[in-house]
Short mmCIF file of C-alpha atoms and ligand atoms in Angstrom, two decimals:
data_model
loop_
_atom_site.label_atom_id
_atom_site.label_comp_id
_atom_site.label_asym_id
_atom_site.label_seq_id
_atom_site.Cartn_x
_atom_site.Cartn_y
_atom_site.Cartn_z
CA UNK A 192 10.88 21.66 87.29
CA UNK A 193 11.06 21.11 91.06
CA UNK A 194 8.33 22.55 93.27
CA UNK A 195 10.98 24.84 94.87
CA UNK A 196 11.85 26.34 91.48
CA UNK A 197 8.16 26.83 90.68
CA UNK A 198 7.48 28.86 93.85
CA UNK A 199 10.73 30.88 93.94
CA UNK A 200 10.21 34.54 92.94
CA UNK A 201 11.96 35.73 89.77
CA UNK A 202 14.87 38.04 90.66
CA UNK A 203 14.08 41.70 89.98
CA UNK A 204 16.26 43.20 87.18
CA UNK A 205 16.83 46.53 88.99
CA UNK A 206 17.18 47.81 92.50
CA UNK A 207 14.86 50.60 93.65
CA UNK A 208 17.61 52.34 95.61
CA UNK A 209 19.82 52.51 92.48
CA UNK A 210 16.95 54.03 90.50
CA UNK A 211 16.37 56.64 93.24
CA UNK A 212 20.11 57.44 93.39
CA UNK A 213 20.25 57.94 89.61
CA UNK A 214 17.61 60.67 89.72
CA UNK A 215 18.84 62.08 93.05
CA UNK A 216 22.24 62.61 91.38
CA UNK A 217 20.60 64.33 88.36
CA UNK A 218 21.13 61.36 86.06
CA UNK A 219 18.84 60.14 83.28
CA UNK A 220 16.70 57.10 84.02
CA UNK A 221 17.13 54.35 81.43
CA UNK A 222 14.06 52.98 79.61
CA UNK A 223 14.55 49.68 81.46
CA UNK A 224 14.68 51.41 84.86
CA UNK A 225 11.48 53.35 84.10
CA UNK A 226 9.52 50.34 82.83
CA UNK A 227 10.62 48.32 85.82
CA UNK A 228 10.00 50.92 88.51
CA UNK A 229 6.41 51.62 87.37
CA UNK A 230 5.61 47.93 86.99
CA UNK A 231 7.29 46.93 90.26
CA UNK A 232 5.52 49.75 92.12
CA UNK A 233 2.16 48.63 90.71
CA UNK A 234 2.96 45.06 91.84
CA UNK A 235 3.92 46.29 95.34
CA UNK A 236 7.60 45.33 94.96
CA UNK A 237 8.81 48.95 95.05
CA UNK A 238 7.65 50.28 98.43
CA UNK A 239 5.60 53.46 98.89
CA UNK A 240 8.53 55.22 100.61
CA UNK A 241 10.85 54.33 97.72
CA UNK A 242 8.42 55.69 95.13
CA UNK A 243 7.93 58.80 97.31
CA UNK A 244 11.69 59.40 97.30
CA UNK A 245 11.86 58.91 93.53
CA UNK A 246 8.93 61.32 92.99
CA UNK A 247 10.70 63.94 95.10
CA UNK A 248 13.93 63.46 93.12
CA UNK A 249 11.90 63.93 89.90
CA UNK A 250 10.22 67.06 91.32
CA UNK A 251 13.63 68.54 92.18
CA UNK A 252 15.68 67.38 89.17
CA UNK A 253 13.11 66.92 86.39
CA UNK A 254 13.00 64.45 83.51
CA UNK A 255 13.85 64.92 79.84
CA UNK A 256 11.37 64.42 76.99
CA UNK A 257 12.38 60.78 76.38
CA UNK A 258 12.13 59.92 80.08
CA UNK A 259 8.67 61.51 80.38
CA UNK A 260 7.44 59.66 77.27
CA UNK A 261 8.75 56.34 78.62
CA UNK A 262 7.24 57.01 82.08
CA UNK A 263 3.88 57.77 80.44
CA UNK A 264 4.04 54.61 78.30
CA UNK A 265 4.88 52.51 81.35
CA UNK A 266 1.77 53.86 83.09
CA UNK A 267 -0.35 53.15 80.01
CA UNK A 268 1.04 49.58 79.94
CA UNK A 269 -0.12 49.06 83.53
CA UNK A 270 -3.74 48.82 82.34
CA UNK A 271 -6.11 48.44 79.40
CA UNK A 272 -6.33 50.56 76.25
CA UNK A 273 -9.63 51.51 74.69
CA UNK A 274 -10.18 51.30 70.98
CA UNK A 275 -12.49 53.59 69.03
CA UNK A 276 -11.18 52.55 65.62
CA UNK A 277 -14.43 50.67 64.87
CA UNK A 278 -16.50 53.88 65.02
CA UNK A 279 -17.66 55.47 61.80
CA UNK A 280 -16.80 58.95 63.18
CA UNK A 281 -13.41 60.50 64.03
CA UNK A 282 -12.84 61.04 67.76
CA UNK A 283 -11.84 64.21 69.62
CA UNK A 284 -11.50 64.75 73.34
CA UNK A 285 -10.81 67.70 75.62
CA UNK A 286 -9.07 67.80 78.98
CA UNK A 287 -9.07 70.75 81.34
CA UNK A 288 -6.50 70.99 84.10
CA UNK A 289 -9.34 72.23 86.31
CA UNK A 290 -10.70 75.55 87.40
CA UNK A 291 -13.54 77.28 89.22
CA UNK A 292 -16.86 77.35 87.37
CA UNK A 293 -15.35 75.28 84.56
CA UNK A 294 -18.46 73.63 83.15
CA UNK A 295 -17.27 73.81 79.53
CA UNK A 296 -17.37 70.04 78.94
CA UNK A 297 -21.17 70.10 79.30
CA UNK A 298 -22.00 72.32 76.31
CA UNK A 299 -18.81 71.39 74.42
CA UNK A 300 -19.29 67.63 74.03
CA UNK A 301 -22.73 67.86 72.37
CA UNK A 302 -21.65 70.89 70.34
CA UNK A 303 -18.72 69.05 68.73
CA UNK A 304 -20.90 65.96 68.15
CA UNK A 305 -23.25 68.11 66.01
CA UNK A 306 -20.55 68.07 63.32
CA UNK A 307 -20.19 64.29 63.13
CA UNK A 308 -17.24 63.96 65.52
CA UNK A 309 -17.43 61.46 68.40
CA UNK A 310 -16.53 62.91 71.81
CA UNK A 311 -15.60 60.27 74.42
CA UNK A 312 -15.36 62.41 77.52
CA UNK A 313 -14.10 60.22 80.37
CA UNK A 314 -14.44 62.43 83.41
CA UNK A 315 -13.86 62.45 87.13
CA UNK A 316 -15.34 63.70 90.35
CA UNK A 317 -14.18 66.86 92.08
CA UNK A 318 -11.62 66.88 94.85
CA UNK A 319 -10.77 70.14 96.60
CA UNK A 320 -11.87 73.50 95.23
CA UNK A 321 -12.30 72.51 91.56
CA UNK A 322 -15.57 70.84 90.63
CA UNK A 323 -15.93 67.47 88.92
CA UNK A 324 -17.91 67.03 85.72
CA UNK A 325 -19.60 63.84 86.99
CA UNK A 326 -20.74 65.57 90.19
CA UNK A 327 -22.33 68.29 88.06
CA UNK A 328 -24.18 65.87 85.79
CA UNK A 329 -25.35 63.76 88.72
CA UNK A 330 -27.54 66.69 89.78
CA UNK A 331 -29.76 65.78 86.79
CA UNK A 332 -32.44 63.36 88.05
CA UNK A 333 -31.78 59.79 86.86
CA UNK A 334 -28.46 60.44 85.10
CA UNK A 335 -25.85 57.73 85.58
CA UNK A 336 -22.07 58.08 85.21
CA UNK A 337 -21.07 54.41 84.96
CA UNK A 338 -21.32 52.89 81.48
CA UNK A 339 -19.89 49.65 80.14
CA UNK A 340 -17.45 49.96 77.24
CA UNK A 341 -20.14 48.53 74.94
CA UNK A 342 -22.69 51.14 76.08
CA UNK A 343 -20.15 53.88 75.59
CA UNK A 344 -19.31 52.77 72.06
CA UNK A 345 -22.99 52.43 71.11
CA UNK A 346 -23.74 55.94 72.41
CA UNK A 347 -20.75 57.39 70.55
CA UNK A 348 -21.91 55.78 67.32
CA UNK A 349 -25.57 56.79 67.69
CA UNK A 350 -25.38 60.20 69.37
CA UNK A 351 -21.73 61.19 69.10
CA UNK A 352 -21.16 62.35 72.68
CA UNK A 353 -20.63 60.54 75.97
CA UNK A 354 -19.62 62.01 79.29
CA UNK A 355 -19.02 59.15 81.72
CA UNK A 356 -16.84 57.80 84.47
CA UNK A 357 -13.40 56.56 83.47
CA UNK A 358 -13.15 52.83 84.14
CA UNK A 359 -10.65 51.69 86.75
CA UNK A 360 -8.73 49.73 84.10
CA UNK A 361 -7.14 52.81 82.49
CA UNK A 362 -3.57 53.44 83.76
CA UNK A 363 -4.03 51.89 87.23
CA UNK A 364 -0.40 52.79 88.07
CA UNK A 365 -1.43 56.44 87.86
CA UNK A 366 -4.17 56.03 90.48
CA UNK A 367 -1.69 54.59 92.98
CA UNK A 368 0.99 57.13 92.11
CA UNK A 369 -1.39 60.10 92.30
CA UNK A 370 -2.59 59.09 95.78
CA UNK A 371 1.05 58.92 96.89
CA UNK A 372 1.93 62.30 95.31
CA UNK A 373 -1.06 63.83 97.07
CA UNK A 374 0.40 63.04 100.52
CA UNK A 375 4.10 63.60 99.77
CA UNK A 376 4.14 67.14 98.36
CA UNK A 377 4.96 65.93 94.85
CA UNK A 378 1.75 66.73 92.95
CA UNK A 379 3.32 69.85 91.44
CA UNK A 380 6.12 68.13 89.45
CA UNK A 381 5.41 69.01 85.81
CA UNK A 382 6.71 65.67 84.38
CA UNK A 383 4.46 63.81 86.84
CA UNK A 384 1.36 65.95 86.14
CA UNK A 385 1.88 65.67 82.38
CA UNK A 386 2.42 61.90 82.41
CA UNK A 387 -0.52 61.39 84.77
CA UNK A 388 -2.97 63.28 82.56
CA UNK A 389 -1.63 62.03 79.24
CA UNK A 390 -1.36 58.35 80.24
CA UNK A 391 -5.13 58.31 80.79
CA UNK A 392 -5.89 60.27 77.61
CA UNK A 393 -3.62 58.14 75.40
CA UNK A 394 -4.94 54.89 76.94
CA UNK A 395 -8.47 56.13 76.23
CA UNK A 396 -7.65 55.98 72.53
CA UNK A 397 -8.87 59.35 71.25
CA UNK A 398 -7.63 60.38 67.80
CA UNK A 399 -7.21 64.03 68.71
CA UNK A 400 -7.04 65.96 71.96
CA UNK A 401 -7.40 69.57 73.01
CA UNK A 402 -5.93 70.55 76.36
CA UNK A 403 -7.32 73.52 78.27
CA UNK A 404 -4.47 74.46 80.59
CA UNK A 405 -5.75 76.91 83.18
CA UNK A 406 -3.58 79.73 84.50
CA UNK A 407 -4.26 81.84 87.58
CA UNK A 408 -5.29 81.73 91.23
CA UNK A 409 -8.04 79.13 90.70
CA UNK A 410 -5.76 76.80 88.72
CA UNK A 411 -3.00 74.30 89.45
CA UNK A 412 -0.57 76.50 87.56
CA UNK A 413 -0.50 80.01 88.99
CA UNK A 414 1.72 81.63 86.34
CA UNK A 415 1.98 81.62 82.59
CA UNK A 416 5.56 80.27 82.42
CA UNK A 417 4.69 77.14 84.45
CA UNK A 418 1.46 76.61 82.52
CA UNK A 419 3.31 76.94 79.22
CA UNK A 420 5.85 74.32 80.30
CA UNK A 421 3.07 71.93 81.34
CA UNK A 422 1.18 72.51 78.09
CA UNK A 423 4.30 72.01 75.96
CA UNK A 424 5.16 68.78 77.82
CA UNK A 425 1.65 67.38 77.33
CA UNK A 426 1.45 68.40 73.67
CA UNK A 427 4.79 66.67 73.02
CA UNK A 428 3.62 63.52 74.82
CA UNK A 429 0.39 63.36 72.84
CA UNK A 430 2.16 64.05 69.55
CA UNK A 431 4.83 61.39 70.21
CA UNK A 432 2.01 58.90 70.93
CA UNK A 433 0.28 59.67 67.61
CA UNK A 434 -2.57 61.74 69.09
CA UNK A 435 -3.09 65.10 67.34
CA UNK A 436 -2.76 67.38 70.38
CA UNK A 437 -2.99 71.14 70.93
CA UNK A 438 -3.31 73.19 74.11
CA UNK A 439 -4.98 76.50 74.87
CA UNK A 440 -3.74 78.40 77.90
CA UNK A 441 -6.77 80.08 79.44
CA UNK A 442 -7.32 82.54 82.24
CA UNK A 443 -8.46 81.26 85.65
CA UNK A 444 -7.86 84.34 87.79
CA UNK A 445 -11.63 84.85 88.09
CA UNK A 446 -14.37 82.16 87.88
CA UNK A 447 -15.64 81.09 84.49
CA UNK A 448 -19.23 82.21 83.98
CA UNK A 449 -21.48 83.20 86.86
CA UNK A 450 -21.78 79.91 88.76
CA UNK A 451 -19.64 77.48 90.75
CA UNK A 452 -21.52 74.44 92.04
CA UNK A 453 -23.12 71.35 90.58
CA UNK A 454 -26.77 72.05 89.62
CA UNK A 455 -25.95 75.77 89.32
CA UNK A 456 -23.39 74.97 86.62
CA UNK A 457 -25.70 72.57 84.78
CA UNK A 458 -28.35 75.30 84.66
CA UNK A 459 -25.82 77.74 83.21
CA UNK A 460 -24.64 75.17 80.65
CA UNK A 461 -28.22 74.64 79.51
CA UNK A 462 -28.53 78.42 79.03
CA UNK A 463 -25.45 78.27 76.78
CA UNK A 464 -26.96 75.37 74.84
CA UNK A 465 -30.13 77.44 74.46
CA UNK A 466 -28.11 80.16 72.73
CA UNK A 467 -27.64 82.42 75.79
CA UNK A 468 -25.42 82.22 78.88
CA UNK A 469 -22.38 84.24 79.98
CA UNK A 470 -20.13 85.55 77.22
CA UNK A 471 -16.93 83.99 78.61
CA UNK A 472 -18.47 80.49 78.76
CA UNK A 473 -19.73 80.85 75.19
CA UNK A 474 -16.36 82.19 73.98
CA UNK A 475 -14.34 79.35 75.51
CA UNK A 476 -16.83 76.66 74.42
CA UNK A 477 -16.64 77.89 70.83
CA UNK A 478 -12.82 78.29 70.90
CA UNK A 479 -12.33 74.74 72.19
CA UNK A 480 -14.92 73.36 69.76
CA UNK A 481 -13.02 74.90 66.83
CA UNK A 482 -9.78 73.26 68.02
CA UNK A 483 -11.44 69.87 68.51
CA UNK A 484 -13.12 70.02 65.11
CA UNK A 485 -9.87 71.01 63.40
CA UNK A 486 -8.07 68.13 65.17
CA UNK A 487 -10.72 65.76 63.84
CA UNK A 488 -10.36 67.18 60.31
CA UNK A 489 -13.62 69.20 60.28
CA UNK A 490 -13.14 72.76 59.04
CA UNK A 491 -15.31 75.49 57.49
CA UNK A 492 -18.12 75.12 60.05
CA UNK A 493 -19.37 77.58 62.66
CA UNK A 494 -19.82 76.04 66.13
CA UNK A 495 -21.32 79.31 67.42
CA UNK A 496 -24.25 78.86 65.03
CA UNK A 497 -24.96 75.36 66.35
CA UNK A 498 -25.31 76.79 69.85
CA UNK A 499 -27.59 79.57 68.67
CA UNK A 500 -29.90 77.44 66.50
CA UNK A 501 -30.53 74.60 68.99
CA UNK A 502 -28.61 71.78 67.23
CA UNK A 503 -26.23 71.40 70.20
CA UNK A 504 -29.21 71.38 72.59
CA UNK A 505 -30.80 68.52 70.64
CA UNK A 506 -27.63 66.42 71.05
CA UNK A 507 -27.42 67.36 74.75
CA UNK A 508 -30.95 66.11 75.38
CA UNK A 509 -30.29 62.84 73.59
CA UNK A 510 -26.94 62.41 75.42
CA UNK A 511 -28.52 62.97 78.85
CA UNK A 512 -31.52 60.74 78.11
CA UNK A 513 -29.27 57.92 76.82
CA UNK A 514 -27.67 57.80 80.28
CA UNK A 515 -31.03 57.66 82.11
CA UNK A 516 -31.30 61.38 82.83
CA UNK A 517 -34.36 63.56 82.29
CA UNK A 518 -33.07 66.62 80.41
CA UNK A 519 -36.31 68.51 81.09
CA UNK A 520 -36.52 67.77 84.83
CA UNK A 521 -36.29 70.62 87.31
CA UNK A 522 -32.76 70.76 88.77
CA UNK A 523 -32.35 70.81 92.56
CA UNK A 524 -32.06 74.08 94.47
CA UNK A 525 -30.30 74.38 97.83
CA UNK A 526 -32.60 74.92 100.81
CA UNK A 527 -30.87 78.08 102.09
CA UNK A 528 -29.28 81.13 100.50
CA UNK A 529 -27.34 84.12 101.76
CA UNK A 530 -26.43 87.18 99.72
CA UNK A 531 -23.10 89.03 99.81
CA UNK A 532 -23.55 92.79 99.29
CA UNK A 533 -21.15 95.44 98.03
CA UNK A 534 -19.85 97.50 100.93
CA UNK A 535 -18.96 100.55 98.85
CA UNK A 536 -19.60 102.25 95.49
CA UNK A 537 -17.09 101.72 92.71
CA UNK A 538 -15.89 99.31 90.04
CA UNK A 539 -15.38 95.61 90.74
CA UNK A 540 -11.75 95.10 89.75
CA UNK A 541 -11.07 91.71 91.34
CA UNK A 542 -13.10 88.58 92.09
CA UNK A 543 -10.68 85.84 93.02
CA UNK A 544 -11.27 82.42 91.48
CA UNK A 545 -9.62 80.42 94.25
CA UNK A 546 -11.66 82.14 96.97
CA UNK A 547 -14.95 81.52 95.11
CA UNK A 548 -13.93 77.88 94.52
CA UNK A 549 -13.11 77.34 98.19
CA UNK A 550 -16.40 79.02 99.22
CA UNK A 551 -18.41 76.74 96.88
CA UNK A 552 -16.54 73.73 98.23
CA UNK A 553 -17.21 74.74 101.85
CA UNK A 554 -20.90 75.27 101.04
CA UNK A 555 -21.06 71.57 100.10
CA UNK A 556 -20.49 71.59 96.32
CA UNK A 557 -17.17 69.73 96.66
CA UNK A 558 -15.61 67.08 98.83
CA UNK A 559 -12.54 66.87 101.08
CA UNK A 560 -12.23 63.06 100.83
CA UNK A 561 -13.00 60.89 97.84
CA UNK A 562 -15.82 59.16 99.71
CA UNK A 563 -17.63 62.36 100.81
CA UNK A 564 -21.08 63.10 99.30
CA UNK A 565 -21.69 66.43 97.53
CA UNK A 566 -24.77 68.65 97.66
CA UNK A 567 -26.38 69.05 94.25
CA UNK A 568 -27.73 72.55 94.92
CA UNK A 569 -24.77 74.05 96.81
CA UNK A 570 -22.42 76.67 95.40
CA UNK A 571 -21.89 80.31 94.54
CA UNK A 572 -23.93 82.35 92.07
CA UNK A 573 -22.24 85.57 90.96
CA UNK A 574 -24.32 88.63 90.07
CA UNK A 575 -21.42 90.70 88.73
CA UNK A 576 -18.05 90.08 87.13
CA UNK A 577 -14.90 92.23 87.11
CA UNK A 578 -15.46 95.47 85.23
CA UNK A 579 -18.99 96.02 86.60
CA UNK A 580 -19.92 99.29 88.32
CA UNK A 581 -21.44 98.50 91.72
CA UNK A 582 -23.27 100.50 94.39
CA UNK A 583 -23.03 99.93 98.17
CA UNK A 584 -25.77 97.49 99.22
CA UNK A 585 -26.07 95.88 95.78
CA UNK A 586 -25.89 92.03 95.66
CA UNK A 587 -22.51 90.73 94.48
CA UNK A 588 -23.16 87.02 94.89
CA UNK A 589 -25.56 84.52 96.44
CA UNK A 590 -24.33 81.55 98.44
CA UNK A 591 -26.41 78.35 98.25
CA UNK A 592 -26.36 75.39 100.66
CA UNK A 593 -28.61 72.83 102.35
CA UNK A 594 -26.63 73.24 105.57
CA UNK A 595 -26.66 76.89 106.75
CA UNK A 596 -23.98 76.27 109.38
CA UNK A 597 -21.58 76.30 106.41
CA UNK A 598 -22.20 79.98 105.57
CA UNK A 599 -19.69 81.35 108.09
CA UNK A 600 -16.73 79.34 106.71
CA UNK A 601 -17.69 80.18 103.14
CA UNK A 602 -17.83 83.89 104.04
CA UNK A 603 -14.37 83.55 105.60
CA UNK A 604 -13.01 82.19 102.32
CA UNK A 605 -14.49 85.20 100.53
CA UNK A 606 -13.15 87.82 102.94
CA UNK A 607 -10.45 89.11 100.54
CA UNK A 608 -12.00 87.85 97.30
CA UNK A 609 -13.74 91.04 96.21
CA UNK A 610 -11.83 94.20 95.27
CA UNK A 611 -13.86 97.36 94.57
CA UNK A 612 -11.86 100.37 93.31
CA UNK A 613 -13.01 104.00 92.87
CA UNK A 614 -15.20 104.73 89.86
CA UNK A 615 -13.20 105.20 86.69
CA UNK A 616 -10.83 102.31 87.59
CA UNK A 617 -10.68 99.24 85.42
CA UNK A 618 -9.75 95.65 86.25
CA UNK A 619 -6.41 94.24 85.05
CA UNK A 620 -6.98 93.09 81.50
CA UNK A 621 -7.04 89.32 81.19
CA UNK A 622 -7.75 87.83 77.81
CA UNK A 623 -9.62 84.54 78.20
CA UNK A 624 -7.41 82.62 75.76
CA UNK A 625 -3.83 83.57 76.62
CA UNK A 626 -1.88 81.37 74.23
CA UNK A 627 -2.02 78.32 71.97
CA UNK A 628 0.62 75.57 72.07
CA UNK A 629 0.78 73.20 69.12
CA UNK A 630 2.96 70.31 68.06
CA UNK A 631 6.42 71.45 67.13
N1 LIG B 723 -4.87 65.63 87.08
C1 LIG B 723 -4.36 64.39 86.92
O1 LIG B 723 -5.02 63.51 86.39
N2 LIG B 723 -3.10 64.16 87.33
C2 LIG B 723 -2.33 65.10 87.91
O2 LIG B 723 -1.20 64.82 88.26
C3 LIG B 723 -2.88 66.37 88.08
C4 LIG B 723 -4.15 66.62 87.64
#
């Protein structure tokens, strides 16, 4: 072979403009086009502006089930796949589409592990108004998020539960694509959200998966129809990939539990693990645990009992200690607090999730850019939930931060968050679990 032949680039089998035109004109992308466009984008051959145009065409014209499955597989193929088949326990994972005060992973992972199921919970950091599981756990002194694959496997075998940072090797195409969607108004495309989430979950190698698809003001999906479509798409993707997958659609019109913020949410999770805690957090933890256990083939057990009798707490302590954390250490408190008082007598009929999430974020619990630090103690602590009778002057919530100059902007976010109606009124009825979507 001549040196010229050795250095000449291989011709590309497709043209990015043709792929964009196919979807722009409401056509179906061929498997070859999809495999190529994801691979070529990851290699830098398809330019950012070309992928942006294709994403917009997908947002406007959609993809069918076969296209979404192929797109997801192409993203999986861009990176490594994990393998839990050597474990002596079945594996079950949970993914939440993100909400305000959603700390369920913390009590859930150890709870499910009590019953001999391994829970590999690869988690992320928060961006925007929804919190990140790793940010929450990092408020525990000494706890570390980064584990090697070998450490993760050993912990799953010995303790049964791991919550750690997802390695950068899983679906790297998704990381690049997500950053592009973020700045091109294409995050909301259901095929792109579903393939983004499921490529990482399938690459992770879990045997079964429970999706908690949030619906309401504090969630990605504001209405039930959209959330149902997203859940159905993800359940189909998981099922087609051989992962036993179900989804619960759950309410996110008001925050989950009484806290939004890192250490505040860890404290509340520990209360749940001690057999107490807010009823909604307990209800959802138990509902998701039942689904995960069923997916892993464990039936006829009562997860609620394992919260009440301390077995889940024992696993929690071992799980935290295995990652360098001190489960008995005092958690950080913010240096400053300010209390929001009821301005009138009546019944609290609305407490908006999005507003509370934005307030917690502005107080320092979340970040605006990936590189920003978070405050461990910052956030919002609720004293009442919708349905409570309140009196003028009574505390509704306490805001926590290390940087008191943040109070004003947090208060602004909360200006329309609280609705108090005359006594005798009742809040709109929202069941916590709205629906269940299973393979079909
Ligand atoms: N979470 C993801 O991982 N991807 C999305 O597209 C949206 C939420």
